Amino acid sequence: MSARVQAEPFDVGHELSGFGAGAGAIVTFSGLVRDEGGRLLALEIEHYPGMTQKALDAFGNDAAKRFALSDWRIIHRFGRLGAGEQIMMVATAARHRAAAFDAAEYLMDWLKSRAPFWKREITASGPGAWVEARAEDEGALDRWKGTSCNPAD
Amino acid sequence: MSARVQAEPFDVGHELSGFGAGAGAIVTFSGLVRDEGGRLLALEIEHYPGMTQKALDAFGNDAAKRFALSDWRIIHRFGRLGAGEQIMMVATAARHRAAAFDAAEYLMDWLKSRAPFWKREITASGPGAWVEARAEDEGALDRWKGTSCNPAD
Amino acid sequence: MVVDVLYFAWLRERVGQARERVETEAVTVRDLVAELAARDEWHAAALSDLTAVRVAVDQELADLDAPLAGAREIAFFPPMTGG
Amino acid sequence: MVVDVLYFAWLRERVGQARERVETEAVTVRDLVAELAARDEWHAAALSDLTAVRVAVDQELADLDAPLAGAREIAFFPPMTGG
């Protein structure tokens, strides 16, 4: 039941050790820097330090209530992250798989559209374009409107 | 791109090392033995050795094609698994998160209803009831009918 | 023809064996079920409710009307509970 | 009143600074945007297309019509691209 914002790498296996004890289903999502066919050297991730931790804590607690999670974790990095590096992870633990999957997808939809992070591409010629928000990501949260805990499963 | 059936425990962190290189999104699902409030000591998992490996390979390759996965892994254990132990895991790697999530859920729906495994409860009084298939699990595959690669991501 | 018939989980327990070799002229799985159920009360009990029985022919899921021509291994088992 | 105004990502670059302290009588975020855009061409350029600007008031997401009464920290930034 925790969120962390950090520059350092993290290890999914280490994060999962002891995670979700007693649960029947654990889902993890990891986001990685794609090299886009060799064009991208790294991403530079900026965030809003005063807001990020509070926002992640609030997202996680909201998801825990909505999907009856027994455990959750969010880790999001900032700074310069090379191609292939992990950017972030979420993990969710619940009694059954539908709630664990739904909660992880819900958290990802939140993170993509409501968490104060911004990505810029670093190419061979230096800092490049800021990554634009995808219309699908901005709208992805709409599908959760009116849903709370999903009893199917 | 591999499936394994084994009695031995496995380590998710170890399995993920090097998994999905080049992908942007990795999803894992782990299923664990719930102790059901202390009632359950273990699950005894039986399988159909001649069929299991072939079925898992076929499921994984089908999901890879359907969701354009760059990597996938299925591990499923058999034998006596104590409360809290991991029963199985799936991992999927794709360019974007929607395909990775969809593929992991699709594989789980398959495994729950089409992979030749059967679970029996072990309680303090010995081997107990065979776990009955849940109607939701038998029907869960229906939601994938007619879908192939999900472009919404 | 001769086929190997396999039973898993509670079907194995009710029949009282995991595997048997059977001489049969059955055309479909359903015909084979009828022959097996007529063998003795254990087979009959195991195969009494076919809504609770799943079938694989040569290690591929099949339905009761699947043809047996050329088949070598027929397995009967309850609905699967993997994952 | 006095508020701290923060800029992130390309808004920070266009304005040319990450943070400034502003004396304002603005009632809503939208009023504050108008005051800031009138300061100089850099602010004007950064705040010219409000469909591309998101706002947080005291570190909570807010919309342009949110009241500023009592606020201490107003942040402007592009649509978020976390995850």
Short mmCIF file of C-alpha atoms in Angstrom, two decimals:
data_model
loop_
_atom_site.label_atom_id
_atom_site.label_comp_id
_atom_site.label_asym_id
_atom_site.label_seq_id
_atom_site.Cartn_x
_atom_site.Cartn_y
_atom_site.Cartn_z
CA MET A 1 0.00 0.00 0.00
CA SER A 2 2.62 2.52 -1.05
CA ALA A 3 3.75 4.84 -3.83
CA ARG A 4 7.29 6.03 -4.50
CA VAL A 5 8.79 8.63 -6.80
CA GLN A 6 12.49 8.18 -7.40
CA ALA A 7 15.34 8.71 -9.84
CA GLU A 8 16.93 5.32 -9.10
CA PRO A 9 16.15 2.09 -10.94
CA PHE A 10 14.01 -0.52 -9.18
CA ASP A 11 13.75 -4.29 -9.38
CA VAL A 12 10.31 -5.80 -9.98
CA GLY A 13 11.25 -9.08 -8.32
CA HIS A 14 12.46 -7.29 -5.21
CA GLU A 15 9.31 -5.13 -5.12
CA LEU A 16 7.11 -8.22 -5.33
CA SER A 17 8.83 -10.04 -2.48
CA GLY A 18 6.22 -10.18 0.29
CA PHE A 19 3.78 -8.18 -1.81
CA GLY A 20 0.10 -9.13 -1.55
CA ALA A 21 0.47 -11.89 1.06
CA GLY A 22 -2.84 -13.77 1.32
CA ALA A 23 -4.12 -12.59 -2.07
CA GLY A 24 -5.11 -14.99 -4.85
CA ALA A 25 -4.18 -12.73 -7.76
CA ILE A 26 -1.33 -10.29 -8.38
CA VAL A 27 -1.02 -8.17 -11.50
CA THR A 28 1.97 -6.03 -12.37
CA PHE A 29 2.48 -3.54 -15.14
CA SER A 30 5.92 -2.22 -16.10
CA GLY A 31 6.49 0.61 -18.55
CA LEU A 32 9.83 0.72 -20.37
CA VAL A 33 11.60 3.23 -22.61
CA ARG A 34 11.26 2.08 -26.22
CA ASP A 35 14.15 2.97 -28.49
CA GLU A 36 11.78 3.61 -31.43
CA GLY A 37 13.93 1.76 -33.90
CA GLY A 38 17.15 3.26 -32.59
CA ARG A 39 15.98 6.89 -32.95
CA LEU A 40 15.57 7.42 -29.19
CA LEU A 41 18.52 7.36 -26.80
CA ALA A 42 16.60 8.19 -23.65
CA LEU A 43 13.61 9.91 -22.14
CA GLU A 44 13.97 12.83 -19.76
CA ILE A 45 11.11 12.73 -17.28
CA GLU A 46 10.11 15.88 -15.42
CA HIS A 47 7.61 15.90 -12.56
CA TYR A 48 6.00 18.27 -10.07
CA PRO A 49 7.70 17.30 -6.81
CA GLY A 50 5.23 18.96 -4.45
CA MET A 51 2.27 17.24 -6.06
CA THR A 52 3.47 13.86 -7.33
CA GLN A 53 3.68 11.88 -4.10
CA LYS A 54 0.29 13.13 -2.89
CA ALA A 55 -1.33 12.37 -6.23
CA LEU A 56 0.08 8.83 -6.38
CA ASP A 57 -0.98 8.11 -2.80
CA ALA A 58 -4.48 9.36 -3.61
CA PHE A 59 -4.70 7.29 -6.83
CA GLY A 60 -3.57 4.15 -5.05
CA ASN A 61 -5.95 4.55 -2.13
CA ASP A 62 -8.82 5.27 -4.48
CA ALA A 63 -8.09 2.12 -6.50
CA ALA A 64 -7.73 0.05 -3.32
CA LYS A 65 -11.21 1.06 -2.19
CA ARG A 66 -12.84 0.79 -5.60
CA PHE A 67 -11.48 -2.70 -6.36
CA ALA A 68 -11.16 -4.08 -2.81
CA LEU A 69 -7.39 -4.52 -3.19
CA SER A 70 -5.47 -6.19 -0.38
CA ASP A 71 -2.26 -4.49 -1.52
CA TRP A 72 -0.97 -2.09 -4.17
CA ARG A 73 2.27 -0.42 -5.16
CA ILE A 74 3.18 2.38 -7.55
CA ILE A 75 6.76 3.31 -8.41
CA HIS A 76 7.50 6.06 -10.93
CA ARG A 77 10.94 7.31 -11.88
CA PHE A 78 12.05 10.73 -13.09
CA GLY A 79 15.21 12.12 -14.69
CA ARG A 80 17.06 10.70 -17.66
CA LEU A 81 16.13 7.08 -18.46
CA GLY A 82 17.94 5.26 -21.24
CA ALA A 83 16.27 3.09 -23.88
CA GLY A 84 15.23 -0.24 -22.36
CA GLU A 85 15.12 1.10 -18.80
CA GLN A 86 12.03 0.74 -16.64
CA ILE A 87 10.04 3.95 -16.23
CA MET A 88 7.46 2.82 -13.73
CA MET A 89 5.49 -0.08 -12.34
CA VAL A 90 2.18 -0.69 -10.67
CA ALA A 91 1.25 -3.86 -8.78
CA THR A 92 -2.18 -4.82 -7.48
CA ALA A 93 -3.25 -7.71 -5.26
CA ALA A 94 -6.82 -8.93 -4.87
CA ARG A 95 -8.79 -12.06 -4.11
CA HIS A 96 -9.63 -12.77 -7.76
CA ARG A 97 -8.06 -11.86 -11.07
CA ALA A 98 -10.72 -9.53 -12.48
CA ALA A 99 -10.29 -7.00 -9.65
CA ALA A 100 -6.49 -7.16 -9.84
CA PHE A 101 -6.50 -6.63 -13.63
CA ASP A 102 -9.12 -3.88 -13.49
CA ALA A 103 -7.30 -2.03 -10.72
CA ALA A 104 -3.97 -2.15 -12.57
CA GLU A 105 -5.58 -0.83 -15.76
CA TYR A 106 -7.41 1.85 -13.80
CA LEU A 107 -4.18 3.00 -12.17
CA MET A 108 -2.47 3.10 -15.55
CA ASP A 109 -5.28 5.17 -17.05
CA TRP A 110 -4.88 7.59 -14.13
CA LEU A 111 -1.11 7.74 -14.38
CA LYS A 112 -1.20 8.38 -18.11
CA SER A 113 -3.62 11.28 -17.85
CA ARG A 114 -3.61 12.69 -14.29
CA ALA A 115 -0.20 12.19 -12.70
CA PRO A 116 2.12 15.20 -13.04
CA PHE A 117 4.86 13.72 -15.22
CA TRP A 118 6.10 14.94 -18.59
CA LYS A 119 8.40 13.11 -20.98
CA ARG A 120 10.85 14.56 -23.47
CA GLU A 121 12.73 12.59 -26.10
CA ILE A 122 16.52 12.58 -26.12
CA THR A 123 17.98 11.70 -29.51
CA ALA A 124 21.50 11.74 -30.93
CA SER A 125 21.07 15.48 -31.60
CA GLY A 126 20.17 16.23 -27.98
CA PRO A 127 16.92 17.06 -26.19
CA GLY A 128 14.07 16.80 -28.65
CA ALA A 129 10.29 17.01 -28.59
CA TRP A 130 8.11 16.76 -25.52
CA VAL A 131 6.00 13.63 -25.83
CA GLU A 132 2.44 14.64 -26.62
CA ALA A 133 -0.45 13.22 -24.67
CA ARG A 134 -2.32 10.63 -26.71
CA ALA A 135 -6.02 11.30 -27.19
CA GLU A 136 -6.76 7.69 -26.15
CA ASP A 137 -4.92 8.22 -22.87
CA GLU A 138 -6.79 11.44 -22.10
CA GLY A 139 -10.09 9.66 -22.71
CA ALA A 140 -9.18 6.30 -21.17
CA LEU A 141 -10.45 7.23 -17.73
CA ASP A 142 -13.97 7.76 -19.05
CA ARG A 143 -14.55 4.02 -19.25
CA TRP A 144 -14.40 3.78 -15.45
CA LYS A 145 -17.19 6.27 -14.85
CA GLY A 146 -19.92 4.79 -12.71
CA THR A 147 -17.99 1.60 -12.05
CA SER A 148 -16.88 0.68 -8.61
CA CYS A 149 -15.79 -2.75 -7.44
CA ASN A 150 -16.30 -5.22 -10.27
CA PRO A 151 -18.12 -8.25 -8.80
CA ALA A 152 -17.57 -10.39 -11.92
CA ASP A 153 -14.86 -12.79 -10.77
CA MET B 1 8.00 -16.99 -26.09
CA SER B 2 7.82 -20.10 -23.93
CA ALA B 3 5.60 -22.15 -21.65
CA ARG B 4 6.70 -24.43 -18.82
CA VAL B 5 4.92 -26.97 -16.65
CA GLN B 6 6.78 -27.84 -13.48
CA ALA B 7 6.44 -28.97 -9.88
CA GLU B 8 9.16 -26.59 -8.63
CA PRO B 9 8.57 -23.03 -7.41
CA PHE B 10 9.60 -20.16 -9.68
CA ASP B 11 10.69 -16.59 -9.09
CA VAL B 12 8.85 -13.84 -10.96
CA GLY B 13 11.81 -11.47 -10.79
CA HIS B 14 14.10 -14.10 -12.28
CA GLU B 15 11.58 -14.92 -15.01
CA LEU B 16 11.30 -11.23 -15.94
CA SER B 17 15.03 -10.70 -16.26
CA GLY B 18 15.62 -10.08 -19.96
CA PHE B 19 11.94 -10.65 -20.72
CA GLY B 20 10.36 -8.44 -23.38
CA ALA B 21 13.50 -6.51 -24.38
CA GLY B 22 12.47 -3.63 -26.62
CA ALA B 23 8.82 -3.63 -25.52
CA GLY B 24 7.14 -0.60 -23.99
CA ALA B 25 4.71 -2.49 -21.78
CA ILE B 26 5.00 -5.68 -19.72
CA VAL B 27 2.10 -7.19 -17.79
CA THR B 28 2.41 -10.12 -15.40
CA PHE B 29 -0.25 -12.10 -13.60
CA SER B 30 0.54 -14.43 -10.69
CA GLY B 31 -1.97 -16.78 -9.15
CA LEU B 32 -1.41 -17.82 -5.52
CA VAL B 33 -2.95 -20.38 -3.19
CA ARG B 34 -5.36 -18.57 -0.83
CA ASP B 35 -5.67 -20.07 2.63
CA GLU B 36 -9.40 -19.26 2.74
CA GLY B 37 -9.27 -17.94 6.27
CA GLY B 38 -7.02 -20.76 7.49
CA ARG B 39 -9.31 -23.55 6.26
CA LEU B 40 -7.03 -24.51 3.38
CA LEU B 41 -3.54 -25.98 3.93
CA ALA B 42 -2.69 -26.57 0.29
CA LEU B 43 -3.95 -27.28 -3.18
CA GLU B 44 -3.12 -30.51 -5.00
CA ILE B 45 -2.92 -29.78 -8.71
CA GLU B 46 -3.30 -32.58 -11.23
CA HIS B 47 -2.66 -32.19 -14.94
CA TYR B 48 -2.67 -34.17 -18.18
CA PRO B 49 1.04 -34.48 -18.94
CA GLY B 50 0.73 -35.47 -22.58
CA MET B 51 -1.52 -32.53 -23.37
CA THR B 52 -0.48 -29.67 -21.09
CA GLN B 53 2.72 -28.50 -22.73
CA LYS B 54 1.19 -28.59 -26.21
CA ALA B 55 -1.90 -26.71 -25.04
CA LEU B 56 0.13 -23.99 -23.31
CA ASP B 57 2.40 -23.55 -26.34
CA ALA B 58 -0.66 -23.25 -28.56
CA PHE B 59 -2.36 -20.72 -26.21
CA GLY B 60 0.74 -18.59 -26.04
CA ASN B 61 1.36 -18.58 -29.78
CA ASP B 62 -2.28 -17.76 -30.42
CA ALA B 63 -2.15 -14.80 -28.02
CA ALA B 64 1.14 -13.60 -29.51
CA LYS B 65 -0.40 -13.43 -32.96
CA ARG B 66 -3.73 -11.98 -31.83
CA PHE B 67 -2.20 -9.18 -29.75
CA ALA B 68 1.07 -8.63 -31.63
CA LEU B 69 3.14 -9.58 -28.59
CA SER B 70 6.90 -9.24 -28.75
CA ASP B 71 7.29 -11.81 -25.94
CA TRP B 72 5.20 -14.03 -23.67
CA ARG B 73 5.73 -16.59 -20.94
CA ILE B 74 3.48 -19.07 -19.17
CA ILE B 75 4.57 -21.10 -16.15
CA HIS B 76 2.13 -23.44 -14.42
CA ARG B 77 2.95 -25.70 -11.48
CA PHE B 78 1.44 -29.02 -10.47
CA GLY B 79 1.57 -31.18 -7.34
CA ARG B 80 1.01 -30.06 -3.77
CA LEU B 81 1.24 -26.27 -3.32
CA GLY B 82 0.93 -24.82 0.19
CA ALA B 83 -1.14 -21.76 1.07
CA GLY B 84 0.62 -18.61 -0.11
CA GLU B 85 2.64 -20.39 -2.79
CA GLN B 86 2.55 -19.31 -6.40
CA ILE B 87 0.51 -21.56 -8.68
CA MET B 88 1.28 -19.99 -12.03
CA MET B 89 2.23 -16.86 -13.87
CA VAL B 90 1.78 -15.35 -17.29
CA ALA B 91 3.79 -12.44 -18.67
CA THR B 92 3.12 -10.51 -21.87
CA ALA B 93 5.19 -7.85 -23.62
CA ALA B 94 3.89 -5.46 -26.26
CA ARG B 95 4.46 -2.02 -27.67
CA HIS B 96 1.59 -0.44 -25.73
CA ARG B 97 -0.26 -1.27 -22.56
CA ALA B 98 -3.69 -2.18 -23.96
CA ALA B 99 -2.33 -5.12 -25.96
CA ALA B 100 -0.22 -6.35 -23.03
CA PHE B 101 -3.17 -6.20 -20.62
CA ASP B 102 -5.61 -7.74 -23.10
CA ALA B 103 -3.23 -10.58 -23.92
CA ALA B 104 -2.62 -11.39 -20.25
CA GLU B 105 -6.36 -11.46 -19.54
CA TYR B 106 -6.99 -13.56 -22.62
CA LEU B 107 -4.35 -16.09 -21.57
CA MET B 108 -5.88 -16.23 -18.09
CA ASP B 109 -9.34 -16.82 -19.50
CA TRP B 110 -7.90 -19.67 -21.56
CA LEU B 111 -5.96 -21.17 -18.69
CA LYS B 112 -8.97 -21.08 -16.37
CA SER B 113 -11.25 -22.86 -18.81
CA ARG B 114 -9.19 -24.76 -21.40
CA ALA B 115 -5.88 -25.84 -19.88
CA PRO B 116 -5.92 -29.41 -18.51
CA PHE B 117 -5.38 -28.70 -14.81
CA TRP B 118 -7.58 -29.68 -11.88
CA LYS B 119 -7.31 -28.48 -8.30
CA ARG B 120 -8.25 -30.27 -5.11
CA GLU B 121 -8.34 -28.72 -1.67
CA ILE B 122 -6.17 -30.12 1.11
CA THR B 123 -7.47 -29.28 4.59
CA ALA B 124 -6.47 -30.37 8.09
CA SER B 125 -8.59 -33.50 7.59
CA GLY B 126 -6.78 -34.48 4.39
CA PRO B 127 -7.65 -34.35 0.71
CA GLY B 128 -11.00 -32.60 0.29
CA ALA B 129 -13.21 -31.42 -2.55
CA TRP B 130 -12.13 -30.91 -6.12
CA VAL B 131 -12.40 -27.20 -6.91
CA GLU B 132 -15.41 -26.67 -9.15
CA ALA B 133 -15.14 -24.61 -12.30
CA ARG B 134 -16.74 -21.21 -11.87
CA ALA B 135 -19.45 -20.34 -14.35
CA GLU B 136 -17.74 -16.97 -14.94
CA ASP B 137 -14.52 -18.72 -15.89
CA GLU B 138 -16.24 -21.10 -18.30
CA GLY B 139 -17.92 -18.12 -19.98
CA ALA B 140 -15.02 -15.67 -19.78
CA LEU B 141 -13.60 -16.65 -23.17
CA ASP B 142 -16.79 -15.58 -24.92
CA ARG B 143 -15.85 -11.94 -24.55
CA TRP B 144 -12.93 -12.42 -26.94
CA LYS B 145 -15.03 -13.76 -29.80
CA GLY B 146 -14.49 -11.79 -32.94
CA THR B 147 -11.72 -9.67 -31.44
CA SER B 148 -8.23 -9.85 -32.75
CA CYS B 149 -5.48 -7.31 -32.14
CA ASN B 150 -6.98 -4.46 -30.15
CA PRO B 151 -5.90 -1.22 -31.83
CA ALA B 152 -7.24 0.96 -28.98
CA ASP B 153 -4.15 1.92 -27.09
CA MET C 1 -9.90 -50.57 -32.92
CA VAL C 2 -7.94 -50.21 -29.71
CA VAL C 3 -7.73 -46.89 -27.84
CA ASP C 4 -6.24 -45.74 -24.57
CA VAL C 5 -8.85 -44.14 -22.33
CA LEU C 6 -7.59 -41.75 -19.65
CA TYR C 7 -9.46 -40.32 -16.66
CA PHE C 8 -8.50 -37.30 -14.56
CA ALA C 9 -9.51 -35.74 -11.22
CA TRP C 10 -12.80 -37.05 -9.84
CA LEU C 11 -13.52 -39.07 -12.97
CA ARG C 12 -10.34 -41.02 -12.29
CA GLU C 13 -11.44 -41.59 -8.70
CA ARG C 14 -14.95 -42.74 -9.65
CA VAL C 15 -13.78 -45.08 -12.38
CA GLY C 16 -11.08 -46.37 -10.04
CA GLN C 17 -8.25 -46.20 -12.55
CA ALA C 18 -6.28 -43.56 -14.42
CA ARG C 19 -6.02 -45.38 -17.74
CA GLU C 20 -7.33 -48.44 -19.53
CA ARG C 21 -6.94 -49.94 -22.98
CA VAL C 22 -10.28 -50.48 -24.70
CA GLU C 23 -11.32 -52.45 -27.78
CA THR C 24 -14.15 -50.51 -29.41
CA GLU C 25 -16.14 -50.04 -32.61
CA ALA C 26 -17.50 -46.67 -31.47
CA VAL C 27 -17.85 -44.08 -34.22
CA THR C 28 -18.06 -41.02 -31.99
CA VAL C 29 -16.99 -40.07 -28.47
CA ARG C 30 -20.62 -40.37 -27.43
CA ASP C 31 -20.73 -43.98 -28.62
CA LEU C 32 -17.59 -44.74 -26.61
CA VAL C 33 -19.14 -43.17 -23.50
CA ALA C 34 -22.15 -45.46 -23.87
CA GLU C 35 -19.92 -48.54 -24.17
CA LEU C 36 -17.84 -47.52 -21.14
CA ALA C 37 -20.88 -46.67 -19.00
CA ALA C 38 -22.24 -50.16 -19.67
CA ARG C 39 -19.09 -51.81 -18.28
CA ASP C 40 -19.80 -51.51 -14.55
CA GLU C 41 -21.32 -49.29 -11.91
CA TRP C 42 -18.10 -47.26 -11.44
CA HIS C 43 -17.90 -46.29 -15.08
CA ALA C 44 -21.63 -45.63 -15.08
CA ALA C 45 -21.34 -43.32 -12.05
CA ALA C 46 -18.38 -41.42 -13.49
CA LEU C 47 -20.08 -40.86 -16.83
CA SER C 48 -23.66 -40.34 -15.60
CA ASP C 49 -23.72 -36.54 -15.97
CA LEU C 50 -22.14 -35.61 -19.26
CA THR C 51 -22.64 -31.88 -18.68
CA ALA C 52 -19.86 -32.23 -16.09
CA VAL C 53 -17.52 -34.16 -18.40
CA ARG C 54 -15.01 -32.73 -20.85
CA VAL C 55 -13.21 -34.73 -23.53
CA ALA C 56 -9.91 -34.66 -25.35
CA VAL C 57 -9.24 -36.80 -28.43
CA ASP C 58 -5.54 -37.31 -29.05
CA GLN C 59 -4.78 -34.53 -26.56
CA GLU C 60 -6.99 -31.90 -28.21
CA LEU C 61 -10.27 -30.73 -26.67
CA ALA C 62 -13.20 -32.24 -28.52
CA ASP C 63 -16.95 -32.56 -28.13
CA LEU C 64 -19.12 -35.61 -27.66
CA ASP C 65 -19.95 -35.86 -31.33
CA ALA C 66 -16.33 -35.85 -32.43
CA PRO C 67 -15.45 -38.86 -34.64
CA LEU C 68 -13.04 -41.43 -33.25
CA ALA C 69 -11.66 -42.68 -36.58
CA GLY C 70 -7.90 -42.99 -36.23
CA ALA C 71 -7.84 -41.80 -32.62
CA ARG C 72 -5.34 -43.35 -30.21
CA GLU C 73 -6.02 -41.64 -26.87
CA ILE C 74 -9.34 -40.46 -25.45
CA ALA C 75 -9.36 -38.55 -22.14
CA PHE C 76 -12.32 -37.77 -19.89
CA PHE C 77 -12.15 -35.14 -17.16
CA PRO C 78 -14.16 -32.50 -15.27
CA PRO C 79 -14.27 -28.85 -16.36
CA MET C 80 -10.73 -27.54 -16.08
CA THR C 81 -9.66 -25.36 -13.18
CA GLY C 82 -6.23 -24.11 -14.12
CA GLY C 83 -4.80 -20.68 -13.54
CA MET D 1 -2.76 38.49 -2.67
CA VAL D 2 0.57 36.85 -3.45
CA VAL D 3 0.81 33.45 -5.12
CA ASP D 4 3.61 31.29 -6.41
CA VAL D 5 3.15 30.41 -10.08
CA LEU D 6 4.93 27.30 -11.36
CA TYR D 7 5.50 26.15 -14.95
CA PHE D 8 6.44 22.70 -16.17
CA ALA D 9 7.72 21.09 -19.38
CA TRP D 10 7.32 23.27 -22.49
CA LEU D 11 5.38 25.92 -20.57
CA ARG D 12 8.44 26.39 -18.38
CA GLU D 13 10.61 26.70 -21.46
CA ARG D 14 8.36 29.19 -23.20
CA VAL D 15 7.91 31.38 -20.13
CA GLY D 16 11.63 31.15 -19.49
CA GLN D 17 11.39 30.37 -15.80
CA ALA D 18 10.18 27.54 -13.58
CA ARG D 19 8.60 29.68 -10.87
CA GLU D 20 7.67 33.26 -10.11
CA ARG D 21 5.95 35.07 -7.26
CA VAL D 22 2.97 37.10 -8.45
CA GLU D 23 0.85 39.82 -6.81
CA THR D 24 -2.68 39.40 -8.12
CA GLU D 25 -6.32 40.28 -7.51
CA ALA D 26 -7.53 37.50 -9.86
CA VAL D 27 -10.70 35.75 -8.73
CA THR D 28 -10.33 32.63 -10.90
CA VAL D 29 -7.52 30.77 -12.65
CA ARG D 30 -8.75 32.23 -15.92
CA ASP D 31 -8.33 35.79 -14.56
CA LEU D 32 -4.78 34.95 -13.50
CA VAL D 33 -3.99 33.56 -16.95
CA ALA D 34 -5.15 36.85 -18.51
CA GLU D 35 -2.92 38.86 -16.15
CA LEU D 36 0.09 36.64 -16.83
CA ALA D 37 -0.41 36.63 -20.61
CA ALA D 38 -0.38 40.45 -20.55
CA ARG D 39 3.06 40.55 -18.90
CA ASP D 40 5.25 39.89 -21.93
CA GLU D 41 5.47 37.96 -25.17
CA TRP D 42 6.92 34.86 -23.52
CA HIS D 43 4.02 34.49 -21.11
CA ALA D 44 1.62 35.29 -23.95
CA ALA D 45 3.13 32.56 -26.13
CA ALA D 46 3.09 29.98 -23.35
CA LEU D 47 -0.54 30.65 -22.49
CA SER D 48 -1.91 31.30 -25.98
CA ASP D 49 -3.63 27.93 -26.45
CA LEU D 50 -5.47 27.05 -23.27
CA THR D 51 -6.72 23.74 -24.67
CA ALA D 52 -3.09 22.58 -24.29
CA VAL D 53 -2.71 23.86 -20.72
CA ARG D 54 -3.58 22.03 -17.51
CA VAL D 55 -3.76 23.65 -14.08
CA ALA D 56 -3.20 22.67 -10.47
CA VAL D 57 -4.26 24.89 -7.58
CA ASP D 58 -2.38 24.09 -4.40
CA GLN D 59 -1.17 20.84 -5.98
CA GLU D 60 -4.62 19.55 -6.94
CA LEU D 61 -5.83 19.43 -10.55
CA ALA D 62 -8.30 22.26 -11.19
CA ASP D 63 -10.06 23.85 -14.12
CA LEU D 64 -9.84 27.37 -15.50
CA ASP D 65 -12.89 28.55 -13.60
CA ALA D 66 -11.59 27.36 -10.23
CA PRO D 67 -11.56 30.15 -7.63
CA LEU D 68 -8.21 31.38 -6.34
CA ALA D 69 -9.37 32.58 -2.91
CA GLY D 70 -6.84 31.39 -0.35
CA ALA D 71 -4.63 29.66 -2.93
CA ARG D 72 -0.86 29.74 -2.47
CA GLU D 73 0.54 27.84 -5.44
CA ILE D 74 -0.78 27.76 -9.01
CA ALA D 75 0.88 25.46 -11.54
CA PHE D 76 0.53 25.46 -15.34
CA PHE D 77 1.65 22.53 -17.48
CA PRO D 78 0.88 20.55 -20.65
CA PRO D 79 -1.34 17.46 -20.64
CA MET D 80 0.40 14.89 -18.47
CA THR D 81 2.33 11.99 -20.02
CA GLY D 82 3.15 9.76 -17.08
CA GLY D 83 3.11 5.99 -17.00
#
